[in-house]
Amino acid sequence: MRAFLVAMVLSATLTFAAFAFAQPPVSVRQAMTIDITDEVLASGATDTLRFGKMQSGDVVVKTISLHNETNKPFVVVRHENSCGCATFKYGRKPVLPGEYVDIECTFDSHGTHGWQMKLVKFYLSGAKSPTKVFIDADVK
């Protein structure tokens, strides 16, 4: 009887741990493109990446593509964001004229509720001002 109770407690503990530490589902959504022109390098640009409606705890991944429409290469040097709920991955190699660089943006809505508006600034080599992207999400 004692072994049976121990087995039941262990089973319940493992089941709870599996649910408690499970990773939230990740959904991948369409990309947006920002054209990097000489004007953007001189004065910056602003755009909005819309994640739309999601449930609290959802993790959504979107891609921002930067298209080099100048006659010289640029590099995404660094970024600054206003919160830890959004993370970004991108390559550090030069983006030649006519080419694209993809920036993977992951928004983790765990612990957030309501309308979310976050700001990320991407600093490009040769740019006088950053390219600003607002992250917009409606978390239920």
mmCIF file of the C-alpha atoms, coordinates in Angstrom:
data_MODEL
# 
_entry.id   MODEL 
# 
loop_
_atom_site.group_PDB 
_atom_site.id 
_atom_site.type_symbol 
_atom_site.label_atom_id 
_atom_site.label_alt_id 
_atom_site.label_comp_id 
_atom_site.label_asym_id 
_atom_site.label_entity_id 
_atom_site.label_seq_id 
_atom_site.pdbx_PDB_ins_code 
_atom_site.Cartn_x 
_atom_site.Cartn_y 
_atom_site.Cartn_z 
_atom_site.occupancy 
_atom_site.B_iso_or_equiv 
_atom_site.pdbx_formal_charge 
_atom_site.auth_seq_id 
_atom_site.auth_comp_id 
_atom_site.auth_asym_id 
_atom_site.auth_atom_id 
_atom_site.pdbx_PDB_model_num 
ATOM 1   C CA . MET A 1 1   ? 0.000  0.000  0.000   1.00 0.00 ? 1   MET A CA 1 
ATOM 2   C CA . ARG A 1 2   ? 2.834  2.363  0.890   1.00 0.00 ? 2   ARG A CA 1 
ATOM 3   C CA . ALA A 1 3   ? 4.549  1.765  -2.480  1.00 0.00 ? 3   ALA A CA 1 
ATOM 4   C CA . PHE A 1 4   ? 1.251  2.500  -4.232  1.00 0.00 ? 4   PHE A CA 1 
ATOM 5   C CA . LEU A 1 5   ? 0.892  5.853  -2.415  1.00 0.00 ? 5   LEU A CA 1 
ATOM 6   C CA . VAL A 1 6   ? 4.490  6.796  -3.176  1.00 0.00 ? 6   VAL A CA 1 
ATOM 7   C CA . ALA A 1 7   ? 3.924  5.947  -6.842  1.00 0.00 ? 7   ALA A CA 1 
ATOM 8   C CA . MET A 1 8   ? 0.739  8.062  -6.927  1.00 0.00 ? 8   MET A CA 1 
ATOM 9   C CA . VAL A 1 9   ? 2.447  11.070 -5.317  1.00 0.00 ? 9   VAL A CA 1 
ATOM 10  C CA . LEU A 1 10  ? 5.411  10.773 -7.678  1.00 0.00 ? 10  LEU A CA 1 
ATOM 11  C CA . SER A 1 11  ? 3.098  10.503 -10.687 1.00 0.00 ? 11  SER A CA 1 
ATOM 12  C CA . ALA A 1 12  ? 1.107  13.569 -9.618  1.00 0.00 ? 12  ALA A CA 1 
ATOM 13  C CA . THR A 1 13  ? 4.311  15.540 -9.002  1.00 0.00 ? 13  THR A CA 1 
ATOM 14  C CA . LEU A 1 14  ? 5.724  14.674 -12.428 1.00 0.00 ? 14  LEU A CA 1 
ATOM 15  C CA . THR A 1 15  ? 2.438  15.526 -14.144 1.00 0.00 ? 15  THR A CA 1 
ATOM 16  C CA . PHE A 1 16  ? 2.313  18.903 -12.374 1.00 0.00 ? 16  PHE A CA 1 
ATOM 17  C CA . ALA A 1 17  ? 5.946  19.615 -13.273 1.00 0.00 ? 17  ALA A CA 1 
ATOM 18  C CA . ALA A 1 18  ? 5.320  18.796 -16.930 1.00 0.00 ? 18  ALA A CA 1 
ATOM 19  C CA . PHE A 1 19  ? 2.488  21.341 -17.096 1.00 0.00 ? 19  PHE A CA 1 
ATOM 20  C CA . ALA A 1 20  ? 4.127  23.945 -14.889 1.00 0.00 ? 20  ALA A CA 1 
ATOM 21  C CA . PHE A 1 21  ? 7.381  24.056 -16.847 1.00 0.00 ? 21  PHE A CA 1 
ATOM 22  C CA . ALA A 1 22  ? 6.004  23.481 -20.324 1.00 0.00 ? 22  ALA A CA 1 
ATOM 23  C CA . GLN A 1 23  ? 7.040  26.055 -22.903 1.00 0.00 ? 23  GLN A CA 1 
ATOM 24  C CA . PRO A 1 24  ? 4.225  28.211 -24.261 1.00 0.00 ? 24  PRO A CA 1 
ATOM 25  C CA . PRO A 1 25  ? 3.167  27.516 -27.836 1.00 0.00 ? 25  PRO A CA 1 
ATOM 26  C CA . VAL A 1 26  ? 5.085  29.496 -30.442 1.00 0.00 ? 26  VAL A CA 1 
ATOM 27  C CA . SER A 1 27  ? 3.398  30.777 -33.564 1.00 0.00 ? 27  SER A CA 1 
ATOM 28  C CA . VAL A 1 28  ? 5.240  32.243 -36.532 1.00 0.00 ? 28  VAL A CA 1 
ATOM 29  C CA . ARG A 1 29  ? 3.595  35.018 -38.510 1.00 0.00 ? 29  ARG A CA 1 
ATOM 30  C CA . GLN A 1 30  ? 4.295  36.907 -41.714 1.00 0.00 ? 30  GLN A CA 1 
ATOM 31  C CA . ALA A 1 31  ? 7.168  39.311 -42.169 1.00 0.00 ? 31  ALA A CA 1 
ATOM 32  C CA . MET A 1 32  ? 7.195  43.031 -42.804 1.00 0.00 ? 32  MET A CA 1 
ATOM 33  C CA . THR A 1 33  ? 9.752  44.840 -44.941 1.00 0.00 ? 33  THR A CA 1 
ATOM 34  C CA . ILE A 1 34  ? 11.374 48.205 -44.289 1.00 0.00 ? 34  ILE A CA 1 
ATOM 35  C CA . ASP A 1 35  ? 13.171 49.776 -47.242 1.00 0.00 ? 35  ASP A CA 1 
ATOM 36  C CA . ILE A 1 36  ? 16.469 51.329 -46.164 1.00 0.00 ? 36  ILE A CA 1 
ATOM 37  C CA . THR A 1 37  ? 17.148 54.307 -48.418 1.00 0.00 ? 37  THR A CA 1 
ATOM 38  C CA . ASP A 1 38  ? 19.679 57.132 -48.267 1.00 0.00 ? 38  ASP A CA 1 
ATOM 39  C CA . GLU A 1 39  ? 16.943 59.259 -46.669 1.00 0.00 ? 39  GLU A CA 1 
ATOM 40  C CA . VAL A 1 40  ? 16.377 56.624 -43.961 1.00 0.00 ? 40  VAL A CA 1 
ATOM 41  C CA . LEU A 1 41  ? 20.114 56.499 -43.226 1.00 0.00 ? 41  LEU A CA 1 
ATOM 42  C CA . ALA A 1 42  ? 20.166 60.305 -42.964 1.00 0.00 ? 42  ALA A CA 1 
ATOM 43  C CA . SER A 1 43  ? 17.062 60.872 -40.842 1.00 0.00 ? 43  SER A CA 1 
ATOM 44  C CA . GLY A 1 44  ? 15.852 57.494 -39.593 1.00 0.00 ? 44  GLY A CA 1 
ATOM 45  C CA . ALA A 1 45  ? 12.520 55.765 -40.119 1.00 0.00 ? 45  ALA A CA 1 
ATOM 46  C CA . THR A 1 46  ? 9.593  54.669 -38.006 1.00 0.00 ? 46  THR A CA 1 
ATOM 47  C CA . ASP A 1 47  ? 7.287  51.702 -38.554 1.00 0.00 ? 47  ASP A CA 1 
ATOM 48  C CA . THR A 1 48  ? 4.994  49.440 -36.544 1.00 0.00 ? 48  THR A CA 1 
ATOM 49  C CA . LEU A 1 49  ? 5.180  45.660 -36.261 1.00 0.00 ? 49  LEU A CA 1 
ATOM 50  C CA . ARG A 1 50  ? 1.673  44.497 -35.396 1.00 0.00 ? 50  ARG A CA 1 
ATOM 51  C CA . PHE A 1 51  ? 1.308  41.216 -33.533 1.00 0.00 ? 51  PHE A CA 1 
ATOM 52  C CA . GLY A 1 52  ? -2.472 41.541 -33.303 1.00 0.00 ? 52  GLY A CA 1 
ATOM 53  C CA . LYS A 1 53  ? -4.579 39.707 -30.728 1.00 0.00 ? 53  LYS A CA 1 
ATOM 54  C CA . MET A 1 54  ? -3.057 36.974 -28.593 1.00 0.00 ? 54  MET A CA 1 
ATOM 55  C CA . GLN A 1 55  ? -3.616 35.224 -25.294 1.00 0.00 ? 55  GLN A CA 1 
ATOM 56  C CA . SER A 1 56  ? -1.446 36.000 -22.282 1.00 0.00 ? 56  SER A CA 1 
ATOM 57  C CA . GLY A 1 57  ? 1.391  33.469 -22.310 1.00 0.00 ? 57  GLY A CA 1 
ATOM 58  C CA . ASP A 1 58  ? 1.528  33.173 -26.116 1.00 0.00 ? 58  ASP A CA 1 
ATOM 59  C CA . VAL A 1 59  ? 4.907  33.494 -27.791 1.00 0.00 ? 59  VAL A CA 1 
ATOM 60  C CA . VAL A 1 60  ? 4.765  34.858 -31.338 1.00 0.00 ? 60  VAL A CA 1 
ATOM 61  C CA . VAL A 1 61  ? 7.646  35.204 -33.784 1.00 0.00 ? 61  VAL A CA 1 
ATOM 62  C CA . LYS A 1 62  ? 7.622  37.689 -36.668 1.00 0.00 ? 62  LYS A CA 1 
ATOM 63  C CA . THR A 1 63  ? 10.327 38.687 -39.085 1.00 0.00 ? 63  THR A CA 1 
ATOM 64  C CA . ILE A 1 64  ? 11.353 42.206 -40.017 1.00 0.00 ? 64  ILE A CA 1 
ATOM 65  C CA . SER A 1 65  ? 13.218 42.357 -43.331 1.00 0.00 ? 65  SER A CA 1 
ATOM 66  C CA . LEU A 1 66  ? 15.442 45.342 -44.005 1.00 0.00 ? 66  LEU A CA 1 
ATOM 67  C CA . HIS A 1 67  ? 15.941 45.893 -47.737 1.00 0.00 ? 67  HIS A CA 1 
ATOM 68  C CA . ASN A 1 68  ? 19.050 47.829 -48.732 1.00 0.00 ? 68  ASN A CA 1 
ATOM 69  C CA . GLU A 1 69  ? 17.986 50.322 -51.420 1.00 0.00 ? 69  GLU A CA 1 
ATOM 70  C CA . THR A 1 70  ? 21.179 52.388 -51.151 1.00 0.00 ? 70  THR A CA 1 
ATOM 71  C CA . ASN A 1 71  ? 24.366 52.095 -53.202 1.00 0.00 ? 71  ASN A CA 1 
ATOM 72  C CA . LYS A 1 72  ? 26.495 51.090 -50.201 1.00 0.00 ? 72  LYS A CA 1 
ATOM 73  C CA . PRO A 1 73  ? 26.405 48.213 -47.707 1.00 0.00 ? 73  PRO A CA 1 
ATOM 74  C CA . PHE A 1 74  ? 25.216 48.575 -44.128 1.00 0.00 ? 74  PHE A CA 1 
ATOM 75  C CA . VAL A 1 75  ? 25.346 46.414 -41.003 1.00 0.00 ? 75  VAL A CA 1 
ATOM 76  C CA . VAL A 1 76  ? 22.801 46.166 -38.194 1.00 0.00 ? 76  VAL A CA 1 
ATOM 77  C CA . VAL A 1 77  ? 25.224 47.189 -35.450 1.00 0.00 ? 77  VAL A CA 1 
ATOM 78  C CA . ARG A 1 78  ? 22.993 46.900 -32.386 1.00 0.00 ? 78  ARG A CA 1 
ATOM 79  C CA . HIS A 1 79  ? 19.505 47.482 -31.037 1.00 0.00 ? 79  HIS A CA 1 
ATOM 80  C CA . GLU A 1 80  ? 17.854 48.916 -27.926 1.00 0.00 ? 80  GLU A CA 1 
ATOM 81  C CA . ASN A 1 81  ? 14.406 47.862 -26.758 1.00 0.00 ? 81  ASN A CA 1 
ATOM 82  C CA . SER A 1 82  ? 12.089 49.172 -24.089 1.00 0.00 ? 82  SER A CA 1 
ATOM 83  C CA . CYS A 1 83  ? 11.268 45.833 -22.456 1.00 0.00 ? 83  CYS A CA 1 
ATOM 84  C CA . GLY A 1 84  ? 12.414 42.261 -22.014 1.00 0.00 ? 84  GLY A CA 1 
ATOM 85  C CA . CYS A 1 85  ? 9.245  40.808 -23.561 1.00 0.00 ? 85  CYS A CA 1 
ATOM 86  C CA . ALA A 1 86  ? 10.630 41.256 -27.082 1.00 0.00 ? 86  ALA A CA 1 
ATOM 87  C CA . THR A 1 87  ? 13.882 39.674 -28.237 1.00 0.00 ? 87  THR A CA 1 
ATOM 88  C CA . PHE A 1 88  ? 15.665 40.012 -31.561 1.00 0.00 ? 88  PHE A CA 1 
ATOM 89  C CA . LYS A 1 89  ? 18.056 37.846 -33.593 1.00 0.00 ? 89  LYS A CA 1 
ATOM 90  C CA . TYR A 1 90  ? 19.905 39.027 -36.686 1.00 0.00 ? 90  TYR A CA 1 
ATOM 91  C CA . GLY A 1 91  ? 23.151 38.557 -38.549 1.00 0.00 ? 91  GLY A CA 1 
ATOM 92  C CA . ARG A 1 92  ? 26.053 40.973 -38.314 1.00 0.00 ? 92  ARG A CA 1 
ATOM 93  C CA . LYS A 1 93  ? 27.309 40.631 -41.880 1.00 0.00 ? 93  LYS A CA 1 
ATOM 94  C CA . PRO A 1 94  ? 27.144 43.518 -44.365 1.00 0.00 ? 94  PRO A CA 1 
ATOM 95  C CA . VAL A 1 95  ? 23.891 43.892 -46.289 1.00 0.00 ? 95  VAL A CA 1 
ATOM 96  C CA . LEU A 1 96  ? 24.903 44.700 -49.844 1.00 0.00 ? 96  LEU A CA 1 
ATOM 97  C CA . PRO A 1 97  ? 22.858 47.007 -52.106 1.00 0.00 ? 97  PRO A CA 1 
ATOM 98  C CA . GLY A 1 98  ? 19.701 45.212 -53.229 1.00 0.00 ? 98  GLY A CA 1 
ATOM 99  C CA . GLU A 1 99  ? 19.958 42.553 -50.493 1.00 0.00 ? 99  GLU A CA 1 
ATOM 100 C CA . TYR A 1 100 ? 17.882 41.887 -47.381 1.00 0.00 ? 100 TYR A CA 1 
ATOM 101 C CA . VAL A 1 101 ? 18.663 41.132 -43.756 1.00 0.00 ? 101 VAL A CA 1 
ATOM 102 C CA . ASP A 1 102 ? 16.052 39.352 -41.659 1.00 0.00 ? 102 ASP A CA 1 
ATOM 103 C CA . ILE A 1 103 ? 15.523 40.273 -38.025 1.00 0.00 ? 103 ILE A CA 1 
ATOM 104 C CA . GLU A 1 104 ? 13.633 37.653 -36.036 1.00 0.00 ? 104 GLU A CA 1 
ATOM 105 C CA . CYS A 1 105 ? 11.405 39.312 -33.438 1.00 0.00 ? 105 CYS A CA 1 
ATOM 106 C CA . THR A 1 106 ? 9.991  37.138 -30.649 1.00 0.00 ? 106 THR A CA 1 
ATOM 107 C CA . PHE A 1 107 ? 7.256  38.632 -28.471 1.00 0.00 ? 107 PHE A CA 1 
ATOM 108 C CA . ASP A 1 108 ? 6.572  36.720 -25.243 1.00 0.00 ? 108 ASP A CA 1 
ATOM 109 C CA . SER A 1 109 ? 3.261  37.868 -23.758 1.00 0.00 ? 109 SER A CA 1 
ATOM 110 C CA . HIS A 1 110 ? 3.706  35.929 -20.507 1.00 0.00 ? 110 HIS A CA 1 
ATOM 111 C CA . GLY A 1 111 ? 2.688  38.214 -17.644 1.00 0.00 ? 111 GLY A CA 1 
ATOM 112 C CA . THR A 1 112 ? 1.257  40.950 -19.874 1.00 0.00 ? 112 THR A CA 1 
ATOM 113 C CA . HIS A 1 113 ? -2.368 41.947 -20.368 1.00 0.00 ? 113 HIS A CA 1 
ATOM 114 C CA . GLY A 1 114 ? -4.098 44.569 -22.462 1.00 0.00 ? 114 GLY A CA 1 
ATOM 115 C CA . TRP A 1 115 ? -2.710 46.739 -25.200 1.00 0.00 ? 115 TRP A CA 1 
ATOM 116 C CA . GLN A 1 116 ? 1.090  46.628 -25.472 1.00 0.00 ? 116 GLN A CA 1 
ATOM 117 C CA . MET A 1 117 ? 3.192  49.214 -27.309 1.00 0.00 ? 117 MET A CA 1 
ATOM 118 C CA . LYS A 1 118 ? 6.947  48.714 -27.094 1.00 0.00 ? 118 LYS A CA 1 
ATOM 119 C CA . LEU A 1 119 ? 9.785  50.462 -28.921 1.00 0.00 ? 119 LEU A CA 1 
ATOM 120 C CA . VAL A 1 120 ? 12.931 49.008 -30.442 1.00 0.00 ? 120 VAL A CA 1 
ATOM 121 C CA . LYS A 1 121 ? 15.645 51.078 -32.116 1.00 0.00 ? 121 LYS A CA 1 
ATOM 122 C CA . PHE A 1 122 ? 17.933 49.473 -34.687 1.00 0.00 ? 122 PHE A CA 1 
ATOM 123 C CA . TYR A 1 123 ? 21.265 51.173 -35.256 1.00 0.00 ? 123 TYR A CA 1 
ATOM 124 C CA . LEU A 1 124 ? 22.689 50.709 -38.753 1.00 0.00 ? 124 LEU A CA 1 
ATOM 125 C CA . SER A 1 125 ? 26.252 51.473 -39.759 1.00 0.00 ? 125 SER A CA 1 
ATOM 126 C CA . GLY A 1 126 ? 26.434 54.770 -41.621 1.00 0.00 ? 126 GLY A CA 1 
ATOM 127 C CA . ALA A 1 127 ? 23.075 55.942 -40.271 1.00 0.00 ? 127 ALA A CA 1 
ATOM 128 C CA . LYS A 1 128 ? 22.745 59.251 -38.426 1.00 0.00 ? 128 LYS A CA 1 
ATOM 129 C CA . SER A 1 129 ? 19.497 58.202 -36.716 1.00 0.00 ? 129 SER A CA 1 
ATOM 130 C CA . PRO A 1 130 ? 18.131 54.800 -35.686 1.00 0.00 ? 130 PRO A CA 1 
ATOM 131 C CA . THR A 1 131 ? 15.340 52.954 -37.441 1.00 0.00 ? 131 THR A CA 1 
ATOM 132 C CA . LYS A 1 132 ? 12.504 52.779 -34.888 1.00 0.00 ? 132 LYS A CA 1 
ATOM 133 C CA . VAL A 1 133 ? 9.994  49.965 -34.806 1.00 0.00 ? 133 VAL A CA 1 
ATOM 134 C CA . PHE A 1 134 ? 7.019  49.975 -32.462 1.00 0.00 ? 134 PHE A CA 1 
ATOM 135 C CA . ILE A 1 135 ? 5.791  46.562 -31.306 1.00 0.00 ? 135 ILE A CA 1 
ATOM 136 C CA . ASP A 1 136 ? 1.983  46.533 -31.075 1.00 0.00 ? 136 ASP A CA 1 
ATOM 137 C CA . ALA A 1 137 ? 0.006  43.679 -29.470 1.00 0.00 ? 137 ALA A CA 1 
ATOM 138 C CA . ASP A 1 138 ? -3.387 43.184 -27.844 1.00 0.00 ? 138 ASP A CA 1 
ATOM 139 C CA . VAL A 1 139 ? -2.980 40.593 -25.084 1.00 0.00 ? 139 VAL A CA 1 
ATOM 140 C CA . LYS A 1 140 ? -6.157 39.018 -23.677 1.00 0.00 ? 140 LYS A CA 1 
# 
